[in-house]
Amino acid sequence: MVGDSSEKGISGGEKKRAAIAMEWVTQTPILFLDEPTSGLDAHAALSVTHHLRSIARTGRTVIAVMHQPSSEMFEIFDDILILCEGYIVYLGERAGLIDYLARLGFPCGMYTNPADHVFNSVLFDSSAFRSDLSYASDTLTSQAPPFSPTSPTAVFSSAERARLLIDEWHKSSEAAALKESVDAPDLTPIEAKQLRRTSSWHVQTKYLAKREMRNALRNTMVIRMRLAQGIVLGLIIGLTFLNTQNRPASVQAQNFSGALFFSAAGQTIMSILSVSNVFAHERVVFLREWRASYYGLPAYFLAKNLVELPIQIIVPIIYSCVCYWPLGFQRDGVKFVIFMVTCIAVNLCGCSLGMLLAIVCKTMSAIVAALPMVLIPLLLFAGLFVNTGNSTVWLRWIQWLSPVKYAFSATMENQFKGYVVDGQPLGDQYLETMQLGPFSIAVNIVFVLAIGLIFWSLAYVALLYSTMKSSGGGLRSAARAKSHQAELLGAPDSRFAASITSPKSD
């Protein structure tokens, strides 16, 4: 596990390599790294450098800022750029650096790390800390160098040293060759097939689902607690209303309706809280990875829902098995399956609502603040507390937006329709009194799923809006991308028209 603010996770070197791998996923043609080896031990730093060379060997350009690399790391580099006061002092192949510095009067000792030599003798004068400077006298060329800090008469300030190094670079043959290549570049027109493309959405979904599944399985405590929710809530409801079928008719009606209501409400609330917490926690990570073009929004959203789906089905199944039979509902296998399917449907609907709240509210504290405003109207007009058939007219419409109301109606129809106590049609009479609506069990379940689908779609739209807002406007961003692509595929800059190399025909 990589780790987060609460868990340490992998080591620093592993985090460096993981960060590099994340950038490599996008198949970027140019990889910029700022001090990828800083803070690592010698072995980890060398390992990271070897990984960077492996990436470079695949045809990509790797540009990294390195501070005090070891001699082994230095030998891995292909090209070296040395800056002083923000200006170029050397830019070219690593193999040519030693000879160039020797021509300037900075010969590198045989057993000296070239990187240390650049820092200690070229960019900065560390002669004041050395008692013997004769080690370089035998390697000096017979021709007097432009300037040599090893000479007793050579005293340069930092500004003078920087100016001399910069001037010598501009007068060098290496700089002239580099300027020639810049002034006359190879401008072979770019073809559309050369532009970088991301993996297809189904490939992204596959790997994202694997990652989400690993993350979920690593946190076994959360999985155990969510499974325990179904068991504990089932036991509480089942034992509270234990053997209700043996009690008086009026008590049966009250207990059965209370148990069915809390079954629908409990599954909804548990699902909302569990899902909203996960989405709120991962939202920042998703936006950062999405902006880096690691994957697309449809792939992430689908993968996240696919991983959440099993637990959202298993929990209500466990709850139904634990509470249905002790409670005393009708001993009918078909009615049990209908009860279980209704619990699954309302749980999935709560999952969609939880995703929507997490995306819109962004933080868990905001979700907790918004939850009562959302849940109380849905529960109040579910059909138990208020007789929706005789409620306030201008508020009565709220009942048709409540998935708890449809789930409650489905389970009430399932339990009470045709239910007889002591030869009296208690069930049908009680349903008529409750006035839960004209819909059948199947239609009510379909409405629960339909509302869940609406919440799910709104969650996707809200997440899409968040990504568009974070990227400075989706339409503008897409327009900029198209404009940039057209510019790349168009004619080269007219200033270099004479340097264009046309593709050779077969």
Short mmCIF file of C-alpha atoms in Angstrom, two decimals:
data_model
loop_
_atom_site.label_atom_id
_atom_site.label_comp_id
_atom_site.label_asym_id
_atom_site.label_seq_id
_atom_site.Cartn_x
_atom_site.Cartn_y
_atom_site.Cartn_z
CA MET A 1 0.00 0.00 0.00
CA VAL A 2 1.36 3.43 -0.95
CA GLY A 3 0.02 5.04 2.22
CA ASP A 4 -1.71 8.28 3.12
CA SER A 5 -1.85 10.85 5.90
CA SER A 6 -2.81 8.20 8.46
CA GLU A 7 -0.75 5.19 7.30
CA LYS A 8 2.94 5.27 6.39
CA GLY A 9 2.79 2.70 3.60
CA ILE A 10 5.81 2.18 1.35
CA SER A 11 9.28 3.68 1.78
CA GLY A 12 10.55 6.93 0.28
CA GLY A 13 12.40 5.21 -2.55
CA GLU A 14 9.36 3.15 -3.42
CA LYS A 15 7.22 6.30 -3.45
CA LYS A 16 9.70 7.94 -5.84
CA ARG A 17 9.50 4.96 -8.18
CA ALA A 18 5.71 4.84 -7.86
CA ALA A 19 5.47 8.54 -8.78
CA ILE A 20 7.66 7.97 -11.84
CA ALA A 21 5.58 4.94 -12.83
CA MET A 22 2.38 7.00 -12.59
CA GLU A 23 3.79 9.53 -15.04
CA TRP A 24 4.98 6.72 -17.29
CA VAL A 25 1.45 5.28 -17.49
CA THR A 26 0.39 8.14 -19.74
CA GLN A 27 3.15 7.28 -22.25
CA THR A 28 4.32 10.86 -22.14
CA PRO A 29 7.04 11.62 -24.73
CA ILE A 30 8.89 13.96 -22.34
CA LEU A 31 9.28 13.23 -18.64
CA PHE A 32 10.40 16.07 -16.31
CA LEU A 33 11.61 15.20 -12.82
CA ASP A 34 12.73 17.59 -10.09
CA GLU A 35 15.32 15.96 -7.83
CA PRO A 36 13.95 12.40 -8.07
CA THR A 37 16.84 11.06 -5.96
CA SER A 38 16.91 13.67 -3.19
CA GLY A 39 16.38 12.21 0.26
CA LEU A 40 17.19 8.65 -0.84
CA ASP A 41 20.07 6.47 0.20
CA ALA A 42 22.78 5.60 -2.33
CA HIS A 43 21.22 2.29 -3.36
CA ALA A 44 17.71 3.68 -3.79
CA ALA A 45 19.01 6.71 -5.72
CA LEU A 46 20.96 4.45 -8.09
CA SER A 47 17.91 2.23 -8.55
CA VAL A 48 15.75 5.22 -9.48
CA THR A 49 18.39 6.41 -11.96
CA HIS A 50 18.50 2.96 -13.58
CA HIS A 51 14.70 3.07 -13.95
CA LEU A 52 14.95 6.48 -15.64
CA ARG A 53 17.51 5.13 -18.08
CA SER A 54 15.18 2.21 -18.85
CA ILE A 55 12.42 4.70 -19.67
CA ALA A 56 14.79 6.73 -21.86
CA ARG A 57 15.75 3.58 -23.78
CA THR A 58 12.10 3.18 -24.84
CA GLY A 59 12.41 6.32 -26.97
CA ARG A 60 11.20 8.90 -24.47
CA THR A 61 13.04 12.01 -23.36
CA VAL A 62 13.82 12.09 -19.63
CA ILE A 63 14.92 15.42 -18.14
CA ALA A 64 15.87 15.32 -14.46
CA VAL A 65 17.39 17.77 -11.99
CA MET A 66 20.11 15.94 -10.04
CA HIS A 67 21.94 17.26 -6.99
CA GLN A 68 25.25 15.64 -6.13
CA PRO A 69 24.83 12.38 -8.04
CA SER A 70 27.27 9.59 -7.27
CA SER A 71 29.91 8.55 -9.81
CA GLU A 72 27.81 5.45 -10.67
CA MET A 73 24.77 7.62 -11.32
CA PHE A 74 26.84 10.09 -13.33
CA GLU A 75 27.98 7.32 -15.69
CA ILE A 76 24.34 6.49 -16.49
CA PHE A 77 23.55 9.96 -17.91
CA ASP A 78 23.51 10.50 -21.67
CA ASP A 79 23.66 14.30 -21.74
CA ILE A 80 24.56 16.89 -19.13
CA LEU A 81 23.28 20.44 -18.63
CA ILE A 82 25.17 22.59 -16.12
CA LEU A 83 23.75 25.98 -15.10
CA CYS A 84 25.41 28.86 -13.29
CA GLU A 85 23.42 31.93 -12.27
CA GLY A 86 20.65 30.68 -14.56
CA TYR A 87 22.90 30.54 -17.64
CA ILE A 88 24.30 27.54 -19.50
CA VAL A 89 27.85 26.58 -18.63
CA TYR A 90 27.80 23.25 -20.45
CA LEU A 91 25.27 21.36 -22.56
CA GLY A 92 26.26 18.23 -24.36
CA GLU A 93 27.19 14.59 -24.05
CA ARG A 94 28.36 13.35 -20.71
CA ALA A 95 31.50 11.84 -22.26
CA GLY A 96 32.64 15.25 -23.50
CA LEU A 97 32.30 17.09 -20.18
CA ILE A 98 35.69 16.10 -18.72
CA ASP A 99 37.63 17.23 -21.80
CA TYR A 100 35.74 20.49 -21.98
CA LEU A 101 36.47 21.33 -18.34
CA ALA A 102 40.13 20.41 -18.84
CA ARG A 103 40.37 22.89 -21.70
CA LEU A 104 39.09 25.58 -19.34
CA GLY A 105 41.69 24.71 -16.75
CA PHE A 106 39.56 22.51 -14.51
CA PRO A 107 41.02 19.03 -14.99
CA CYS A 108 39.24 16.27 -13.10
CA GLY A 109 41.34 13.86 -11.05
CA MET A 110 41.40 10.21 -12.02
CA TYR A 111 39.54 9.03 -8.93
CA THR A 112 37.32 12.08 -8.53
CA ASN A 113 33.57 12.03 -9.07
CA PRO A 114 32.96 14.38 -12.04
CA ALA A 115 29.74 15.67 -10.43
CA ASP A 116 31.60 16.56 -7.22
CA HIS A 117 34.35 18.15 -9.31
CA VAL A 118 31.81 20.39 -11.06
CA PHE A 119 30.33 21.56 -7.76
CA ASN A 120 33.54 21.90 -5.75
CA SER A 121 36.04 23.16 -8.33
CA VAL A 122 34.14 24.64 -11.28
CA LEU A 123 30.96 26.29 -10.06
CA PHE A 124 32.37 27.07 -6.61
CA ASP A 125 35.93 27.66 -5.44
CA SER A 126 36.66 25.28 -2.59
CA SER A 127 40.43 25.86 -2.65
CA ALA A 128 40.22 27.64 0.67
CA PHE A 129 39.29 24.32 2.28
CA ARG A 130 42.19 22.38 0.69
CA SER A 131 45.76 22.49 1.89
CA ASP A 132 47.29 20.89 -1.17
CA LEU A 133 46.37 21.83 -4.72
CA SER A 134 49.26 20.09 -6.42
CA TYR A 135 47.11 17.09 -7.38
CA ALA A 136 46.01 18.87 -10.57
CA SER A 137 49.34 20.35 -11.62
CA ASP A 138 50.47 17.29 -13.56
CA THR A 139 47.30 17.19 -15.66
CA LEU A 140 47.36 20.82 -16.78
CA THR A 141 48.00 21.27 -20.46
CA SER A 142 51.04 23.12 -21.67
CA GLN A 143 48.79 25.74 -23.23
CA ALA A 144 47.66 28.27 -20.64
CA PRO A 145 43.96 27.82 -19.92
CA PRO A 146 41.58 30.77 -20.18
CA PHE A 147 41.64 30.97 -16.40
CA SER A 148 42.63 28.64 -13.62
CA PRO A 149 41.55 28.95 -10.01
CA THR A 150 44.35 26.57 -9.05
CA SER A 151 46.88 29.27 -9.79
CA PRO A 152 47.99 31.18 -6.69
CA THR A 153 47.45 34.44 -8.53
CA ALA A 154 43.98 33.61 -9.70
CA VAL A 155 41.40 35.09 -7.37
CA PHE A 156 37.86 35.28 -8.70
CA SER A 157 34.66 36.39 -7.04
CA SER A 158 31.54 34.31 -7.55
CA ALA A 159 30.20 36.81 -10.09
CA GLU A 160 33.49 36.86 -12.03
CA ARG A 161 33.69 33.07 -12.04
CA ALA A 162 30.11 32.80 -13.36
CA ARG A 163 30.75 35.42 -16.05
CA LEU A 164 33.93 33.73 -17.23
CA LEU A 165 32.32 30.30 -17.37
CA ILE A 166 29.37 31.65 -19.33
CA ASP A 167 31.61 33.55 -21.75
CA GLU A 168 33.81 30.52 -22.36
CA TRP A 169 30.76 28.41 -23.15
CA HIS A 170 29.47 30.89 -25.71
CA LYS A 171 32.91 30.89 -27.42
CA SER A 172 33.23 27.09 -27.44
CA SER A 173 32.83 24.82 -30.44
CA GLU A 174 30.22 22.80 -28.52
CA ALA A 175 27.99 25.86 -28.21
CA ALA A 176 28.44 26.68 -31.88
CA ALA A 177 27.40 23.16 -32.92
CA LEU A 178 24.39 23.32 -30.62
CA LYS A 179 23.32 26.70 -32.00
CA GLU A 180 23.59 25.38 -35.55
CA SER A 181 21.29 22.46 -34.75
CA VAL A 182 18.77 24.82 -33.12
CA ASP A 183 18.80 27.31 -36.00
CA ALA A 184 18.34 24.59 -38.60
CA PRO A 185 16.11 21.94 -37.01
CA ASP A 186 14.71 18.88 -38.70
CA LEU A 187 11.08 19.83 -39.31
CA THR A 188 9.66 16.70 -40.84
CA PRO A 189 5.87 17.22 -40.69
CA ILE A 190 4.10 15.35 -37.89
CA GLU A 191 1.52 12.74 -38.83
CA ALA A 192 -1.67 12.15 -36.88
CA LYS A 193 -0.64 8.60 -35.99
CA GLN A 194 2.40 9.96 -34.14
CA LEU A 195 0.27 11.86 -31.63
CA ARG A 196 -0.03 10.23 -28.23
CA ARG A 197 -3.24 8.41 -27.51
CA THR A 198 -4.48 6.94 -24.25
CA SER A 199 -5.66 3.37 -23.84
CA SER A 200 -9.25 2.50 -24.70
CA TRP A 201 -11.86 3.02 -22.02
CA HIS A 202 -12.38 -0.70 -21.42
CA VAL A 203 -8.64 -1.23 -20.85
CA GLN A 204 -8.62 1.70 -18.41
CA THR A 205 -11.69 0.28 -16.66
CA LYS A 206 -10.03 -3.13 -16.33
CA TYR A 207 -6.90 -1.82 -14.61
CA LEU A 208 -8.76 0.75 -12.53
CA ALA A 209 -11.12 -1.95 -11.28
CA LYS A 210 -8.11 -4.10 -10.33
CA ARG A 211 -6.58 -1.19 -8.43
CA GLU A 212 -9.82 -0.33 -6.65
CA MET A 213 -10.34 -3.98 -5.73
CA ARG A 214 -6.83 -4.23 -4.27
CA ASN A 215 -7.38 -1.04 -2.28
CA ALA A 216 -10.67 -2.38 -0.96
CA LEU A 217 -9.23 -5.78 -0.02
CA ARG A 218 -6.25 -4.19 1.75
CA ASN A 219 -8.60 -2.39 4.14
CA THR A 220 -10.09 -5.53 5.65
CA MET A 221 -11.40 -3.67 8.70
CA VAL A 222 -13.78 -1.60 6.55
CA ILE A 223 -15.04 -4.72 4.77
CA ARG A 224 -15.61 -6.54 8.05
CA MET A 225 -17.46 -3.56 9.53
CA ARG A 226 -19.71 -3.20 6.50
CA LEU A 227 -20.57 -6.89 6.62
CA ALA A 228 -21.15 -6.54 10.35
CA GLN A 229 -23.63 -3.75 9.64
CA GLY A 230 -25.94 -6.20 7.90
CA ILE A 231 -25.62 -8.74 10.71
CA VAL A 232 -26.01 -6.31 13.61
CA LEU A 233 -28.89 -4.34 12.11
CA GLY A 234 -30.63 -7.60 11.17
CA LEU A 235 -30.26 -8.90 14.72
CA ILE A 236 -31.52 -5.64 16.21
CA ILE A 237 -34.64 -5.57 14.01
CA GLY A 238 -35.22 -9.32 14.27
CA LEU A 239 -34.93 -9.48 18.05
CA THR A 240 -36.86 -6.25 18.64
CA PHE A 241 -39.87 -7.57 16.71
CA LEU A 242 -39.27 -11.25 17.52
CA ASN A 243 -42.18 -13.63 16.70
CA THR A 244 -44.55 -10.79 15.87
CA GLN A 245 -46.90 -13.29 14.16
CA ASN A 246 -47.90 -14.64 17.60
CA ARG A 247 -49.06 -11.28 18.95
CA PRO A 248 -52.46 -9.55 18.74
CA ALA A 249 -53.61 -8.29 15.35
CA SER A 250 -53.14 -4.60 16.17
CA VAL A 251 -49.62 -5.26 17.45
CA GLN A 252 -48.77 -7.29 14.37
CA ALA A 253 -49.77 -4.41 12.08
CA GLN A 254 -47.73 -1.92 14.07
CA ASN A 255 -44.64 -4.14 14.45
CA PHE A 256 -44.57 -5.39 10.87
CA SER A 257 -44.94 -1.89 9.43
CA GLY A 258 -42.23 -0.55 11.78
CA ALA A 259 -39.82 -3.35 10.88
CA LEU A 260 -40.42 -2.91 7.16
CA PHE A 261 -39.93 0.84 7.37
CA PHE A 262 -36.66 0.57 9.27
CA SER A 263 -35.48 -2.11 6.87
CA ALA A 264 -35.88 0.26 3.92
CA ALA A 265 -34.57 3.30 5.81
CA GLY A 266 -31.67 1.43 7.41
CA GLN A 267 -30.39 0.01 4.13
CA THR A 268 -30.55 3.46 2.53
CA ILE A 269 -28.72 5.25 5.35
CA MET A 270 -25.98 2.59 5.71
CA SER A 271 -25.30 2.68 1.98
CA ILE A 272 -25.19 6.49 1.83
CA LEU A 273 -22.72 6.78 4.72
CA SER A 274 -20.36 4.03 3.55
CA VAL A 275 -20.14 5.17 -0.07
CA SER A 276 -20.01 8.91 0.58
CA ASN A 277 -17.05 8.46 2.93
CA VAL A 278 -15.07 6.53 0.29
CA PHE A 279 -15.81 8.97 -2.53
CA ALA A 280 -15.08 12.04 -0.43
CA HIS A 281 -11.73 10.54 0.59
CA GLU A 282 -10.65 9.71 -2.98
CA ARG A 283 -11.99 12.78 -4.77
CA VAL A 284 -8.77 14.82 -4.58
CA VAL A 285 -6.68 11.87 -5.81
CA PHE A 286 -9.03 11.31 -8.73
CA LEU A 287 -8.93 14.94 -9.85
CA ARG A 288 -5.12 15.00 -9.71
CA GLU A 289 -4.81 11.80 -11.73
CA TRP A 290 -7.48 12.88 -14.18
CA ARG A 291 -5.73 16.20 -14.84
CA ALA A 292 -2.54 14.23 -15.53
CA SER A 293 -4.48 12.21 -18.17
CA TYR A 294 -3.90 8.87 -16.44
CA TYR A 295 -7.41 7.77 -17.36
CA GLY A 296 -10.80 9.07 -18.43
CA LEU A 297 -13.82 9.90 -16.30
CA PRO A 298 -16.10 7.11 -17.69
CA ALA A 299 -13.49 4.44 -16.91
CA TYR A 300 -12.98 5.65 -13.32
CA PHE A 301 -16.69 6.03 -12.60
CA LEU A 302 -17.55 2.62 -14.00
CA ALA A 303 -14.66 0.88 -12.23
CA LYS A 304 -15.56 2.48 -8.90
CA ASN A 305 -19.18 1.33 -9.21
CA LEU A 306 -18.22 -2.18 -10.28
CA VAL A 307 -16.04 -2.60 -7.18
CA GLU A 308 -18.75 -1.18 -4.89
CA LEU A 309 -21.49 -3.36 -6.41
CA PRO A 310 -20.70 -6.70 -4.70
CA ILE A 311 -20.67 -5.30 -1.16
CA GLN A 312 -23.87 -3.33 -1.85
CA ILE A 313 -25.57 -6.61 -2.79
CA ILE A 314 -24.05 -8.85 -0.12
CA VAL A 315 -24.93 -6.63 2.86
CA PRO A 316 -28.72 -6.54 2.23
CA ILE A 317 -28.70 -10.28 1.54
CA ILE A 318 -27.09 -10.90 4.93
CA TYR A 319 -29.55 -8.51 6.58
CA SER A 320 -32.55 -10.22 4.99
CA CYS A 321 -31.41 -13.69 6.03
CA VAL A 322 -30.78 -12.58 9.63
CA CYS A 323 -33.98 -10.62 10.32
CA TYR A 324 -36.74 -12.07 8.08
CA TRP A 325 -37.40 -15.42 9.73
CA PRO A 326 -37.06 -14.49 13.46
CA LEU A 327 -39.25 -11.46 12.95
CA GLY A 328 -42.21 -13.60 11.93
CA PHE A 329 -42.96 -12.47 8.39
CA GLN A 330 -44.98 -14.82 6.21
CA ARG A 331 -43.22 -18.18 5.81
CA ASP A 332 -43.07 -18.09 2.03
CA GLY A 333 -39.90 -18.43 -0.02
CA VAL A 334 -41.18 -16.16 -2.79
CA LYS A 335 -42.10 -13.42 -0.32
CA PHE A 336 -38.66 -13.73 1.28
CA VAL A 337 -36.98 -13.28 -2.13
CA ILE A 338 -39.15 -10.23 -2.84
CA PHE A 339 -38.18 -8.73 0.54
CA MET A 340 -34.50 -9.39 -0.16
CA VAL A 341 -34.64 -7.96 -3.70
CA THR A 342 -36.34 -4.82 -2.37
CA CYS A 343 -33.59 -4.37 0.23
CA ILE A 344 -30.94 -4.76 -2.49
CA ALA A 345 -32.70 -2.23 -4.73
CA VAL A 346 -33.01 0.43 -2.01
CA ASN A 347 -29.38 -0.23 -0.96
CA LEU A 348 -28.18 0.40 -4.52
CA CYS A 349 -30.32 3.54 -4.66
CA GLY A 350 -28.72 4.77 -1.44
CA CYS A 351 -25.30 4.02 -2.95
CA SER A 352 -26.08 6.32 -5.89
CA LEU A 353 -27.35 9.05 -3.56
CA GLY A 354 -24.21 8.71 -1.44
CA MET A 355 -22.00 9.15 -4.52
CA LEU A 356 -23.96 12.24 -5.50
CA LEU A 357 -23.62 13.80 -2.05
CA ALA A 358 -19.88 13.02 -1.90
CA ILE A 359 -19.21 14.61 -5.28
CA VAL A 360 -21.35 17.71 -4.66
CA CYS A 361 -20.39 18.34 -1.02
CA LYS A 362 -16.67 17.42 -1.50
CA THR A 363 -15.83 16.93 2.20
CA MET A 364 -17.18 14.56 4.83
CA SER A 365 -18.11 17.42 7.16
CA ALA A 366 -20.21 19.00 4.41
CA ILE A 367 -21.85 15.65 3.68
CA VAL A 368 -22.81 15.19 7.34
CA ALA A 369 -24.27 18.71 7.35
CA ALA A 370 -26.30 18.11 4.18
CA LEU A 371 -27.48 14.60 5.02
CA PRO A 372 -30.34 15.57 7.40
CA MET A 373 -31.76 18.01 4.84
CA VAL A 374 -31.85 15.22 2.27
CA LEU A 375 -32.89 12.27 4.41
CA ILE A 376 -35.57 13.75 6.68
CA PRO A 377 -38.00 14.67 3.85
CA LEU A 378 -37.45 11.27 2.21
CA LEU A 379 -38.14 9.43 5.47
CA LEU A 380 -40.98 11.70 6.59
CA PHE A 381 -42.97 11.09 3.40
CA ALA A 382 -42.14 7.38 3.16
CA GLY A 383 -45.64 6.45 4.34
CA LEU A 384 -45.21 5.47 7.99
CA PHE A 385 -45.06 8.77 9.87
CA VAL A 386 -47.42 10.68 7.59
CA ASN A 387 -50.39 9.24 5.75
CA THR A 388 -49.34 10.45 2.33
CA GLY A 389 -52.85 10.10 0.96
CA ASN A 390 -54.08 12.78 3.37
CA SER A 391 -50.95 14.90 3.87
CA THR A 392 -50.54 18.60 3.06
CA VAL A 393 -51.46 18.98 -0.59
CA TRP A 394 -48.64 21.27 -1.64
CA LEU A 395 -46.04 18.96 0.02
CA ARG A 396 -47.55 15.67 -1.07
CA TRP A 397 -45.38 15.50 -4.19
CA ILE A 398 -42.26 14.80 -2.07
CA GLN A 399 -43.42 11.20 -1.56
CA TRP A 400 -42.89 10.45 -5.25
CA LEU A 401 -39.20 11.40 -4.94
CA SER A 402 -38.52 9.11 -1.98
CA PRO A 403 -37.00 5.71 -2.78
CA VAL A 404 -37.72 4.71 0.83
CA LYS A 405 -41.45 5.24 0.15
CA TYR A 406 -41.40 2.89 -2.87
CA ALA A 407 -39.34 0.26 -1.01
CA PHE A 408 -41.65 0.52 2.00
CA SER A 409 -44.72 0.21 -0.23
CA ALA A 410 -43.28 -2.87 -1.98
CA THR A 411 -42.49 -4.69 1.27
CA MET A 412 -45.85 -3.70 2.80
CA GLU A 413 -47.70 -5.12 -0.23
CA ASN A 414 -45.53 -8.22 0.00
CA GLN A 415 -46.30 -8.82 3.68
CA PHE A 416 -49.87 -7.60 4.14
CA LYS A 417 -51.64 -8.37 0.87
CA GLY A 418 -53.87 -11.36 1.58
CA TYR A 419 -52.58 -11.61 5.17
CA VAL A 420 -55.27 -13.08 7.45
CA VAL A 421 -55.33 -13.11 11.28
CA ASP A 422 -57.99 -15.12 13.10
CA GLY A 423 -60.07 -15.31 9.93
CA GLN A 424 -59.99 -11.51 9.47
CA PRO A 425 -58.39 -9.87 6.38
CA LEU A 426 -56.06 -7.77 8.51
CA GLY A 427 -53.56 -7.20 5.73
CA ASP A 428 -55.86 -5.78 3.09
CA GLN A 429 -57.64 -3.55 5.61
CA TYR A 430 -54.34 -2.17 6.90
CA LEU A 431 -53.04 -1.47 3.37
CA GLU A 432 -56.20 0.44 2.58
CA THR A 433 -55.74 2.52 5.74
CA MET A 434 -52.08 3.30 4.97
CA GLN A 435 -52.88 4.60 1.44
CA LEU A 436 -49.41 3.82 0.09
CA GLY A 437 -50.37 4.22 -3.54
CA PRO A 438 -51.77 2.25 -6.45
CA PHE A 439 -48.54 0.61 -7.62
CA SER A 440 -47.80 -3.10 -7.50
CA ILE A 441 -44.74 -4.67 -5.88
CA ALA A 442 -42.87 -4.94 -9.17
CA VAL A 443 -43.63 -1.34 -10.15
CA ASN A 444 -42.47 -0.04 -6.77
CA ILE A 445 -39.16 -1.93 -7.08
CA VAL A 446 -38.71 -0.57 -10.60
CA PHE A 447 -39.28 2.97 -9.28
CA VAL A 448 -36.62 2.43 -6.61
CA LEU A 449 -34.13 1.34 -9.26
CA ALA A 450 -35.18 4.19 -11.56
CA ILE A 451 -34.56 6.80 -8.84
CA GLY A 452 -31.22 5.14 -8.14
CA LEU A 453 -30.35 5.41 -11.83
CA ILE A 454 -31.27 9.10 -11.78
CA PHE A 455 -29.04 9.69 -8.74
CA TRP A 456 -26.26 7.71 -10.43
CA SER A 457 -26.55 9.81 -13.60
CA LEU A 458 -26.57 13.04 -11.59
CA ALA A 459 -23.46 11.85 -9.73
CA TYR A 460 -21.68 11.32 -13.05
CA VAL A 461 -22.74 14.77 -14.30
CA ALA A 462 -21.58 16.35 -11.04
CA LEU A 463 -18.20 14.62 -11.31
CA LEU A 464 -17.94 15.69 -14.93
CA TYR A 465 -18.63 19.27 -13.89
CA SER A 466 -15.95 19.03 -11.19
CA THR A 467 -13.37 17.85 -13.72
CA MET A 468 -14.36 20.58 -16.19
CA LYS A 469 -14.14 23.21 -13.46
CA SER A 470 -10.74 21.96 -12.26
CA SER A 471 -9.37 22.10 -15.82
CA GLY A 472 -10.55 25.67 -16.37
CA GLY A 473 -13.68 24.84 -18.36
CA GLY A 474 -14.26 21.66 -20.29
CA LEU A 475 -15.32 23.25 -23.57
CA ARG A 476 -12.46 25.73 -23.51
CA SER A 477 -10.03 22.97 -22.60
CA ALA A 478 -11.28 20.77 -25.43
CA ALA A 479 -11.05 23.70 -27.85
CA ARG A 480 -7.48 24.37 -26.77
CA ALA A 481 -6.59 20.72 -27.26
CA LYS A 482 -8.04 20.70 -30.77
CA SER A 483 -6.28 23.95 -31.61
CA HIS A 484 -2.99 22.59 -30.31
CA GLN A 485 -3.41 19.39 -32.33
CA ALA A 486 -4.21 21.38 -35.48
CA GLU A 487 -1.11 23.48 -34.90
CA LEU A 488 1.07 20.38 -34.54
CA LEU A 489 -0.33 18.80 -37.70
CA GLY A 490 -0.21 22.06 -39.66
CA ALA A 491 2.64 23.66 -41.56
CA PRO A 492 5.84 24.42 -39.59
CA ASP A 493 6.76 27.94 -38.58
CA SER A 494 7.54 30.05 -41.63
CA ARG A 495 10.83 31.10 -40.05
CA PHE A 496 12.10 27.56 -40.57
CA ALA A 497 10.47 26.95 -43.95
CA ALA A 498 13.82 26.49 -45.63
CA SER A 499 14.76 23.76 -43.19
CA ILE A 500 11.73 21.55 -43.74
CA THR A 501 12.62 18.01 -44.64
CA SER A 502 9.92 16.35 -46.70
CA PRO A 503 9.16 12.67 -46.03
CA LYS A 504 10.90 10.33 -48.42
CA SER A 505 8.64 8.42 -50.78
CA ASP A 506 9.07 4.69 -51.12
#
